[in-house]
Structure formats: structure tokens, C-alpha cells
Amino acid sequence: MTAPHSLLVTGTIGIDTVETPSARAERVLGGSAAYFAAAASRLAPVRLVGVVGDDFPADHRRRLEGLGPVDLLGLETRVGAKTFAWGGKYLLNMNERETLFTELGVVADAPPRVPAAFADSGLVFLGNTHPAVQAGLLDQVPNRTLAVADTMDLWINVAHDELVHLLSKVDGIVLNDSEAAHLTGERNAISAGRRILGYGPKFAVVKKGEHGAVLVHRDGVAVVPAFPAEEDMVVDPTGAGDTFAGGFMAHLARTGRTDLEALQTALSWGTVMASFTIGAFSLDGVAKATAADLEARYRLFARHARV
Ligand code: AMP
């Protein structure tokens, strides 16, 4: 049996401490896979694969369990290990951020195992984590029809070769413009995207923060603006990238399509999810929006912004 439309995500499940110019959130639930699942599960069921240590707070586990159609069969707890923890501080413009600390903990150990019941997944999202771990995960999902990865500066710096190897195995990559420039040496988002296609993927989504995103695909280029957010709408941008990816992948999963037109619509869903995420700390922005809120914002955005 295969499950061509099942969406599997892996990445970090972590404990975040976030400072903004006006507020601070201490040891809240975060991590790339947690944010992704919070957004994707608003549109389609999600299978989550990840590891935490035995210090993972019970409240955070309950929060994950309460997300809706997120299957936590692949969430492993390793005794004697520490959960991934990350601290970040936003600058006054709320766009740039500084990483204060990254404690890999259990993420630096053996990668999580994909449960047998998840091995038939059709769509795979490799959320931000070590590229060797991402590649190890991918090998455990042999029937996939679409694999998309995320990455970030840390991995471009410390695991460049593993990342290039990973790119030869995935269909798409989602990364921000500074990371794309860092990886390829190209400052222009489209040029950087094209350079990335040279490593193997069929498409690259280059995110440009408040200026939207560019999809560079073998079949063409598409752009999407960001949802216009005034200053008072932005409480905490953490997770915007992961929830963008969640909306993007879940739209593909629920439609079963991966052509250029579907990818364009998926970009809009990603943008909508990210716009809710930035309105609150942790997963709250995207998890607490009602289905009607999501739909209304998608309609507004698609009418005015989509090409
Ligand atoms: P984003 O704002 O979309 O880049 O995602 C931020 C989330 O990614 C936070 O919840 C962090 O816990 C997590 N994160 C930060 N650094 C890393 C890293 N090096 N690898 C994996 N996840 C990370």
C-alpha cells in the first residue's frame, strides 16, 4: 500500500527563547517541525517524525497533541538526552534576527527513525536540521513523489558538502534570500535559484521576508508578495519560514498536484500561514486562527496578490 498524498515532516521540535524589542517569551514550544505541523495540519493531515529529550516539557507535548490531525507516532523521546533549544533576538525592524544560542542536544545524535506505518508517505518535508539527518530520513521514505527541504546559514557553514549532496536527492528547496546568496554566491534571488537548480532540484523557493517569495522552477518563474503586515501585526516572526513551508506543502498534499500552477497557489497558502504566525509567540498565531479566518485571508490575498 502506498499513501501518495500523505505528508510527512521531520525537523526540530524544540524549546525557544525569543526576545523582541517589546517582549520576551521564555522556553516556549518551537522548532522547525513543530511550526510546520501547526500550519500544515490546518489544511491536511501530517505525519511528524522527530526526537526530543526527556526534558521535553509535558505542556509542550500536550500542545503538539492538541494541534489536530498530526500523527505523533514518529515522535521519539530519548532518555538521558536534551531537547533542541534555540534562542533568538529580533532587531528593531523585526525582520533581522540574531541567534543567541543553538543547543543541538538530541539533534546531534542518531537521526530519528521513520515508523514503518509512515514509510509509504508520498510527500516529505525535511524541515531545518542537519543535512545528513535530512538525507538519512529521506532514505527511509522510498515511495515519495515529492521531497522538499529547508536549510539555514548554520548548515551552509558547518555542513556545506552534506547540503549539496542532499540537494541532489530532493525535488525542491525552500530557503531565504540571504541563505540562497550565501549558498550560491549570487545576490539576485532568481540567479541564486537557478544556480541551486544546477545542484539537482526541480524548483527552489527563495523567500524575501516582508517582500514575498520567488519560485524558480525548471518550467518557469513565479513571484508572490508577502501579506502586508503593519507594525502592530508583527509580534514574533519566529516560525514564519516553517509555517510558510507548512501551508505550501499541505496545499500540494491535499490537491495531489505538483505542477507549476499548483505550486503558485501553494505559495499563497504558505504566505497566509506565515502571516498568522507572526501575530503571536510560539505556535499560537497559526494554531488559533479559525478555519474561517484562514479562508478569508487566503481569498483576500489571492484576489489582490496572486499572479
Ligand atoms: P524560522 O523563523 O522559520 O526560521 O524558524 C525558527 C524555528 O527554527 C525556531 O522555532 C527554532 O527552534 C528552529 N531553529 C532555529 N535554528 C535551527 C537550526 N539550526 N536547525 C533546526 N531548527 C532551528
Short mmCIF file of C-alpha atoms and ligand atoms in Angstrom, two decimals:
data_model
loop_
_atom_site.label_atom_id
_atom_site.label_comp_id
_atom_site.label_asym_id
_atom_site.label_seq_id
_atom_site.Cartn_x
_atom_site.Cartn_y
_atom_site.Cartn_z
CA MET A 1 0.00 0.00 0.00
CA THR A 2 1.19 3.49 -0.74
CA ALA A 3 -0.30 6.71 0.52
CA PRO A 4 0.56 9.10 -2.31
CA HIS A 5 -0.99 12.13 -0.64
CA SER A 6 0.31 11.57 2.89
CA LEU A 7 2.54 14.36 4.12
CA LEU A 8 5.48 13.56 6.39
CA VAL A 9 7.58 16.21 8.11
CA THR A 10 10.80 15.97 10.01
CA GLY A 11 12.90 18.68 11.60
CA THR A 12 13.44 20.05 15.07
CA ILE A 13 10.98 20.04 17.93
CA GLY A 14 12.47 22.50 20.31
CA ILE A 15 12.34 24.90 23.18
CA ASP A 16 12.66 28.52 22.05
CA THR A 17 13.52 31.68 23.93
CA VAL A 18 12.65 34.72 21.87
CA GLU A 19 13.31 38.40 22.50
CA THR A 20 11.68 41.17 20.52
CA PRO A 21 12.16 44.91 21.12
CA SER A 22 8.99 44.94 23.25
CA ALA A 23 8.55 41.43 24.70
CA ARG A 24 10.21 38.16 25.58
CA ALA A 25 8.98 34.54 25.54
CA GLU A 26 10.90 32.04 27.64
CA ARG A 27 11.23 28.34 26.76
CA VAL A 28 8.15 28.16 24.56
CA LEU A 29 7.41 25.36 22.10
CA GLY A 30 9.17 25.84 18.78
CA GLY A 31 11.32 24.03 16.27
CA SER A 32 11.02 23.71 12.53
CA ALA A 33 8.86 20.57 12.52
CA ALA A 34 6.55 21.85 15.25
CA TYR A 35 5.87 25.09 13.38
CA PHE A 36 5.45 23.24 10.09
CA ALA A 37 2.97 20.79 11.60
CA ALA A 38 0.95 23.56 13.24
CA ALA A 39 0.42 25.21 9.84
CA ALA A 40 0.16 22.18 7.55
CA SER A 41 -2.40 20.46 9.78
CA ARG A 42 -4.80 23.32 9.14
CA LEU A 43 -5.12 22.04 5.56
CA ALA A 44 -4.16 18.33 5.57
CA PRO A 45 -3.15 15.52 7.95
CA VAL A 46 0.53 15.48 8.90
CA ARG A 47 2.86 12.69 10.00
CA LEU A 48 5.56 14.02 12.28
CA VAL A 49 8.99 12.43 12.76
CA GLY A 50 11.38 13.90 15.30
CA VAL A 51 13.23 13.44 18.57
CA VAL A 52 13.14 15.18 21.90
CA GLY A 53 14.97 14.55 25.15
CA ASP A 54 13.39 13.52 28.42
CA ASP A 55 13.46 17.17 29.49
CA PHE A 56 10.72 18.00 26.94
CA PRO A 57 8.01 19.74 28.96
CA ALA A 58 4.68 17.91 29.31
CA ASP A 59 2.86 21.13 28.39
CA HIS A 60 4.69 21.27 25.05
CA ARG A 61 3.80 17.66 24.33
CA ARG A 62 0.14 18.39 25.08
CA ARG A 63 0.32 21.39 22.76
CA LEU A 64 1.55 19.13 19.94
CA GLU A 65 -1.14 16.58 20.72
CA GLY A 66 -3.78 19.29 20.54
CA LEU A 67 -2.80 20.51 17.10
CA GLY A 68 -5.37 18.47 15.22
CA PRO A 69 -4.58 15.92 12.52
CA VAL A 70 -0.91 15.50 13.45
CA ASP A 71 0.14 11.87 13.87
CA LEU A 72 2.84 11.77 16.56
CA LEU A 73 3.74 8.09 16.08
CA GLY A 74 7.18 9.22 14.87
CA LEU A 75 7.92 11.44 17.88
CA GLU A 76 10.66 9.71 19.80
CA THR A 77 11.74 10.59 23.35
CA ARG A 78 15.36 9.70 24.15
CA VAL A 79 16.13 9.08 27.77
CA GLY A 80 19.19 10.95 29.04
CA ALA A 81 19.21 13.34 26.08
CA LYS A 82 18.41 17.05 25.91
CA THR A 83 15.79 18.61 23.67
CA PHE A 84 16.93 21.01 20.93
CA ALA A 85 16.90 24.56 22.27
CA TRP A 86 17.25 27.84 20.42
CA GLY A 87 17.39 31.49 21.42
CA GLY A 88 16.90 34.44 19.10
CA LYS A 89 16.64 38.19 19.33
CA TYR A 90 14.91 40.44 16.79
CA LEU A 91 16.29 43.83 15.86
CA LEU A 92 14.10 46.93 15.83
CA ASN A 93 12.90 46.34 12.27
CA MET A 94 11.58 42.87 13.34
CA ASN A 95 13.00 41.48 10.11
CA GLU A 96 16.58 40.79 11.05
CA ARG A 97 17.37 38.49 13.92
CA GLU A 98 20.40 37.34 15.78
CA THR A 99 20.72 33.77 17.01
CA LEU A 100 21.77 33.94 20.67
CA PHE A 101 22.31 30.21 21.13
CA THR A 102 21.64 26.87 19.45
CA GLU A 103 21.85 23.81 21.68
CA LEU A 104 21.52 20.88 19.31
CA GLY A 105 21.16 18.31 22.10
CA VAL A 106 19.46 15.21 20.80
CA VAL A 107 19.55 16.56 17.20
CA ALA A 108 23.32 15.97 17.13
CA ASP A 109 22.82 12.24 17.82
CA ALA A 110 21.42 9.48 15.62
CA PRO A 111 18.57 10.65 13.36
CA PRO A 112 15.01 9.69 14.28
CA ARG A 113 13.54 6.59 12.70
CA VAL A 114 10.61 6.75 10.32
CA PRO A 115 7.97 4.33 11.70
CA ALA A 116 7.01 1.52 9.31
CA ALA A 117 3.49 2.96 9.13
CA PHE A 118 4.91 6.22 7.69
CA ALA A 119 7.30 4.68 5.15
CA ASP A 120 4.64 4.89 2.40
CA SER A 121 4.37 8.70 2.61
CA GLY A 122 4.11 10.46 -0.74
CA LEU A 123 5.19 13.97 0.23
CA VAL A 124 8.12 14.65 2.50
CA PHE A 125 9.22 17.93 4.03
CA LEU A 126 12.69 17.97 5.52
CA GLY A 127 12.47 20.84 7.98
CA ASN A 128 15.55 22.59 9.16
CA THR A 129 18.03 20.26 10.79
CA HIS A 130 21.45 18.81 9.95
CA PRO A 131 21.52 17.92 6.20
CA ALA A 132 22.97 14.48 6.93
CA VAL A 133 19.98 13.82 9.19
CA GLN A 134 17.67 15.09 6.46
CA ALA A 135 19.28 12.73 3.91
CA GLY A 136 19.07 9.81 6.36
CA LEU A 137 15.38 10.46 6.78
CA LEU A 138 14.76 10.66 3.07
CA ASP A 139 16.23 7.21 2.52
CA GLN A 140 13.54 5.80 4.80
CA VAL A 141 10.69 7.08 2.58
CA PRO A 142 11.39 5.26 -0.69
CA ASN A 143 7.98 5.75 -2.36
CA ARG A 144 7.90 9.52 -2.09
CA THR A 145 6.68 11.52 -5.06
CA LEU A 146 7.86 14.91 -3.77
CA ALA A 147 10.61 15.76 -1.29
CA VAL A 148 11.30 19.35 -0.31
CA ALA A 149 13.99 20.55 2.10
CA ASP A 150 14.61 23.69 4.12
CA THR A 151 18.01 24.80 5.32
CA MET A 152 19.72 27.72 7.04
CA ASP A 153 23.02 29.53 7.45
CA LEU A 154 24.29 27.31 10.22
CA TRP A 155 24.14 24.24 7.97
CA ILE A 156 25.59 26.07 4.95
CA ASN A 157 28.55 26.92 7.21
CA VAL A 158 29.12 23.65 9.04
CA ALA A 159 27.75 21.03 6.62
CA HIS A 160 28.12 22.51 3.14
CA ASP A 161 29.05 19.28 1.36
CA GLU A 162 26.26 17.28 3.03
CA LEU A 163 23.84 20.00 1.97
CA VAL A 164 24.96 19.86 -1.66
CA HIS A 165 24.57 16.08 -1.53
CA LEU A 166 21.06 16.47 -0.12
CA LEU A 167 20.16 18.85 -2.95
CA SER A 168 20.89 16.10 -5.46
CA LYS A 169 18.21 13.96 -3.78
CA VAL A 170 15.30 16.37 -3.30
CA ASP A 171 12.74 17.87 -5.71
CA GLY A 172 12.63 21.28 -4.12
CA ILE A 173 14.21 23.55 -1.56
CA VAL A 174 12.83 26.46 0.44
CA LEU A 175 15.28 28.99 1.83
CA ASN A 176 15.56 32.72 2.39
CA ASP A 177 17.35 35.16 0.12
CA SER A 178 20.42 35.66 2.32
CA GLU A 179 20.83 31.89 2.65
CA ALA A 180 20.45 31.45 -1.11
CA ALA A 181 23.12 34.12 -1.66
CA HIS A 182 25.38 32.51 0.93
CA LEU A 183 24.99 29.08 -0.67
CA THR A 184 25.49 30.15 -4.29
CA GLY A 185 27.41 33.44 -4.23
CA GLU A 186 24.57 35.02 -6.27
CA ARG A 187 22.87 38.07 -4.74
CA ASN A 188 19.92 38.10 -7.13
CA ALA A 189 17.20 35.71 -5.91
CA ILE A 190 16.39 34.38 -9.37
CA SER A 191 20.05 33.84 -10.27
CA ALA A 192 20.61 32.12 -6.93
CA GLY A 193 17.56 29.93 -7.54
CA ARG A 194 18.82 28.94 -10.97
CA ARG A 195 22.22 28.09 -9.54
CA ILE A 196 20.51 25.86 -6.97
CA LEU A 197 18.62 24.02 -9.73
CA GLY A 198 22.06 23.13 -11.05
CA TYR A 199 22.56 21.01 -7.89
CA GLY A 200 19.55 18.86 -8.82
CA PRO A 201 16.18 20.10 -7.53
CA LYS A 202 13.29 20.92 -9.89
CA PHE A 203 12.48 24.09 -8.01
CA ALA A 204 13.74 26.50 -5.37
CA VAL A 205 11.56 28.85 -3.34
CA VAL A 206 13.59 31.88 -2.32
CA LYS A 207 11.84 33.81 0.48
CA LYS A 208 12.40 37.53 0.76
CA GLY A 209 10.80 38.26 4.14
CA GLU A 210 8.42 41.21 4.01
CA HIS A 211 8.92 41.33 0.22
CA GLY A 212 7.41 37.93 -0.54
CA ALA A 213 8.93 34.94 -2.31
CA VAL A 214 10.21 33.84 -5.70
CA LEU A 215 9.70 30.36 -7.13
CA VAL A 216 12.40 29.37 -9.59
CA HIS A 217 11.26 26.23 -11.38
CA ARG A 218 12.59 24.31 -14.35
CA ASP A 219 9.33 25.28 -16.12
CA GLY A 220 9.30 28.97 -15.21
CA VAL A 221 9.49 31.63 -12.54
CA ALA A 222 6.65 32.86 -10.28
CA VAL A 223 6.52 35.52 -7.61
CA VAL A 224 4.24 36.13 -4.68
CA PRO A 225 4.23 39.22 -2.45
CA ALA A 226 4.08 38.98 1.34
CA PHE A 227 0.80 39.64 3.08
CA PRO A 228 1.03 43.32 4.00
CA ALA A 229 1.69 43.48 7.76
CA GLU A 230 1.75 46.77 9.62
CA GLU A 231 3.96 47.14 12.65
CA ASP A 232 1.28 46.24 15.22
CA MET A 233 0.57 42.94 13.40
CA VAL A 234 4.09 41.65 13.98
CA VAL A 235 4.55 40.23 17.47
CA ASP A 236 7.10 37.45 16.78
CA PRO A 237 8.32 36.46 13.29
CA THR A 238 9.77 33.15 14.54
CA GLY A 239 8.47 30.21 12.55
CA ALA A 240 7.30 32.31 9.61
CA GLY A 241 9.52 30.27 7.29
CA ASP A 242 8.44 26.90 8.66
CA THR A 243 4.75 27.73 8.60
CA PHE A 244 5.14 29.11 5.08
CA ALA A 245 6.51 25.69 4.14
CA GLY A 246 3.66 24.00 6.03
CA GLY A 247 0.97 25.84 4.09
CA PHE A 248 2.85 25.30 0.83
CA MET A 249 3.30 21.54 1.25
CA ALA A 250 -0.16 20.90 2.70
CA HIS A 251 -1.82 22.54 -0.28
CA LEU A 252 0.12 20.20 -2.58
CA ALA A 253 -0.77 17.21 -0.40
CA ARG A 254 -4.48 17.92 -0.38
CA THR A 255 -4.67 18.56 -4.13
CA GLY A 256 -2.26 15.82 -5.18
CA ARG A 257 -0.74 18.21 -7.69
CA THR A 258 2.84 19.44 -8.08
CA ASP A 259 2.67 21.32 -11.40
CA LEU A 260 3.74 24.95 -11.64
CA GLU A 261 0.20 26.30 -11.25
CA ALA A 262 -0.37 24.25 -8.09
CA LEU A 263 3.00 25.40 -6.72
CA GLN A 264 1.92 29.02 -7.30
CA THR A 265 -1.30 28.54 -5.34
CA ALA A 266 0.71 26.72 -2.68
CA LEU A 267 2.92 29.82 -2.35
CA SER A 268 -0.16 31.84 -1.48
CA TRP A 269 -1.21 29.35 1.20
CA GLY A 270 2.30 29.49 2.61
CA THR A 271 2.10 33.27 2.73
CA VAL A 272 -1.24 33.17 4.54
CA MET A 273 0.05 30.75 7.18
CA ALA A 274 3.17 32.86 7.77
CA SER A 275 1.05 36.00 8.13
CA PHE A 276 -0.86 34.41 11.03
CA THR A 277 2.29 33.03 12.66
CA ILE A 278 3.92 36.42 13.09
CA GLY A 279 0.93 37.71 15.07
CA ALA A 280 1.76 35.79 18.27
CA PHE A 281 4.58 33.96 20.08
CA SER A 282 5.19 30.25 19.55
CA LEU A 283 2.62 28.28 17.53
CA ASP A 284 -0.33 30.34 18.73
CA GLY A 285 -0.80 32.62 15.73
CA VAL A 286 -1.35 29.87 13.21
CA ALA A 287 -2.90 27.33 15.57
CA LYS A 288 -5.54 29.67 16.98
CA ALA A 289 -6.74 31.22 13.72
CA THR A 290 -10.16 29.82 12.84
CA ALA A 291 -10.73 27.99 9.56
CA ALA A 292 -12.87 30.96 8.51
CA ASP A 293 -10.00 33.39 9.31
CA LEU A 294 -7.62 31.34 7.15
CA GLU A 295 -10.04 31.07 4.25
CA ALA A 296 -10.94 34.76 4.37
CA ARG A 297 -7.31 35.83 4.34
CA TYR A 298 -6.49 33.43 1.52
CA ARG A 299 -9.34 34.84 -0.57
CA LEU A 300 -8.30 38.41 0.10
CA PHE A 301 -4.68 37.63 -0.69
CA ALA A 302 -5.41 35.56 -3.81
CA ARG A 303 -7.72 38.23 -5.19
CA HIS A 304 -5.25 41.04 -4.83
CA ALA A 305 -1.87 39.48 -4.95
CA ARG A 306 -1.56 36.24 -6.83
CA VAL A 307 -0.34 36.28 -10.39
P1 AMP B 1 12.09 30.26 11.21
O1 AMP B 1 11.75 31.52 11.97
O2 AMP B 1 11.03 29.83 10.27
O3 AMP B 1 13.45 30.33 10.63
O4 AMP B 1 12.13 29.08 12.27
C1 AMP B 1 12.53 29.26 13.60
C2 AMP B 1 12.45 27.93 14.32
O5 AMP B 1 13.50 27.08 13.84
C3 AMP B 1 12.61 28.06 15.80
O6 AMP B 1 11.45 27.53 16.43
C4 AMP B 1 13.86 27.25 16.16
O7 AMP B 1 13.66 26.39 17.23
C5 AMP B 1 14.18 26.47 14.92
N1 AMP B 1 15.61 26.52 14.60
C6 AMP B 1 16.48 27.54 14.80
N2 AMP B 1 17.73 27.21 14.39
C7 AMP B 1 17.64 25.93 13.91
C8 AMP B 1 18.58 25.02 13.34
N3 AMP B 1 19.87 25.33 13.18
N4 AMP B 1 18.13 23.82 12.94
C9 AMP B 1 16.83 23.50 13.08
N5 AMP B 1 15.90 24.29 13.62
C10 AMP B 1 16.29 25.51 14.03
#
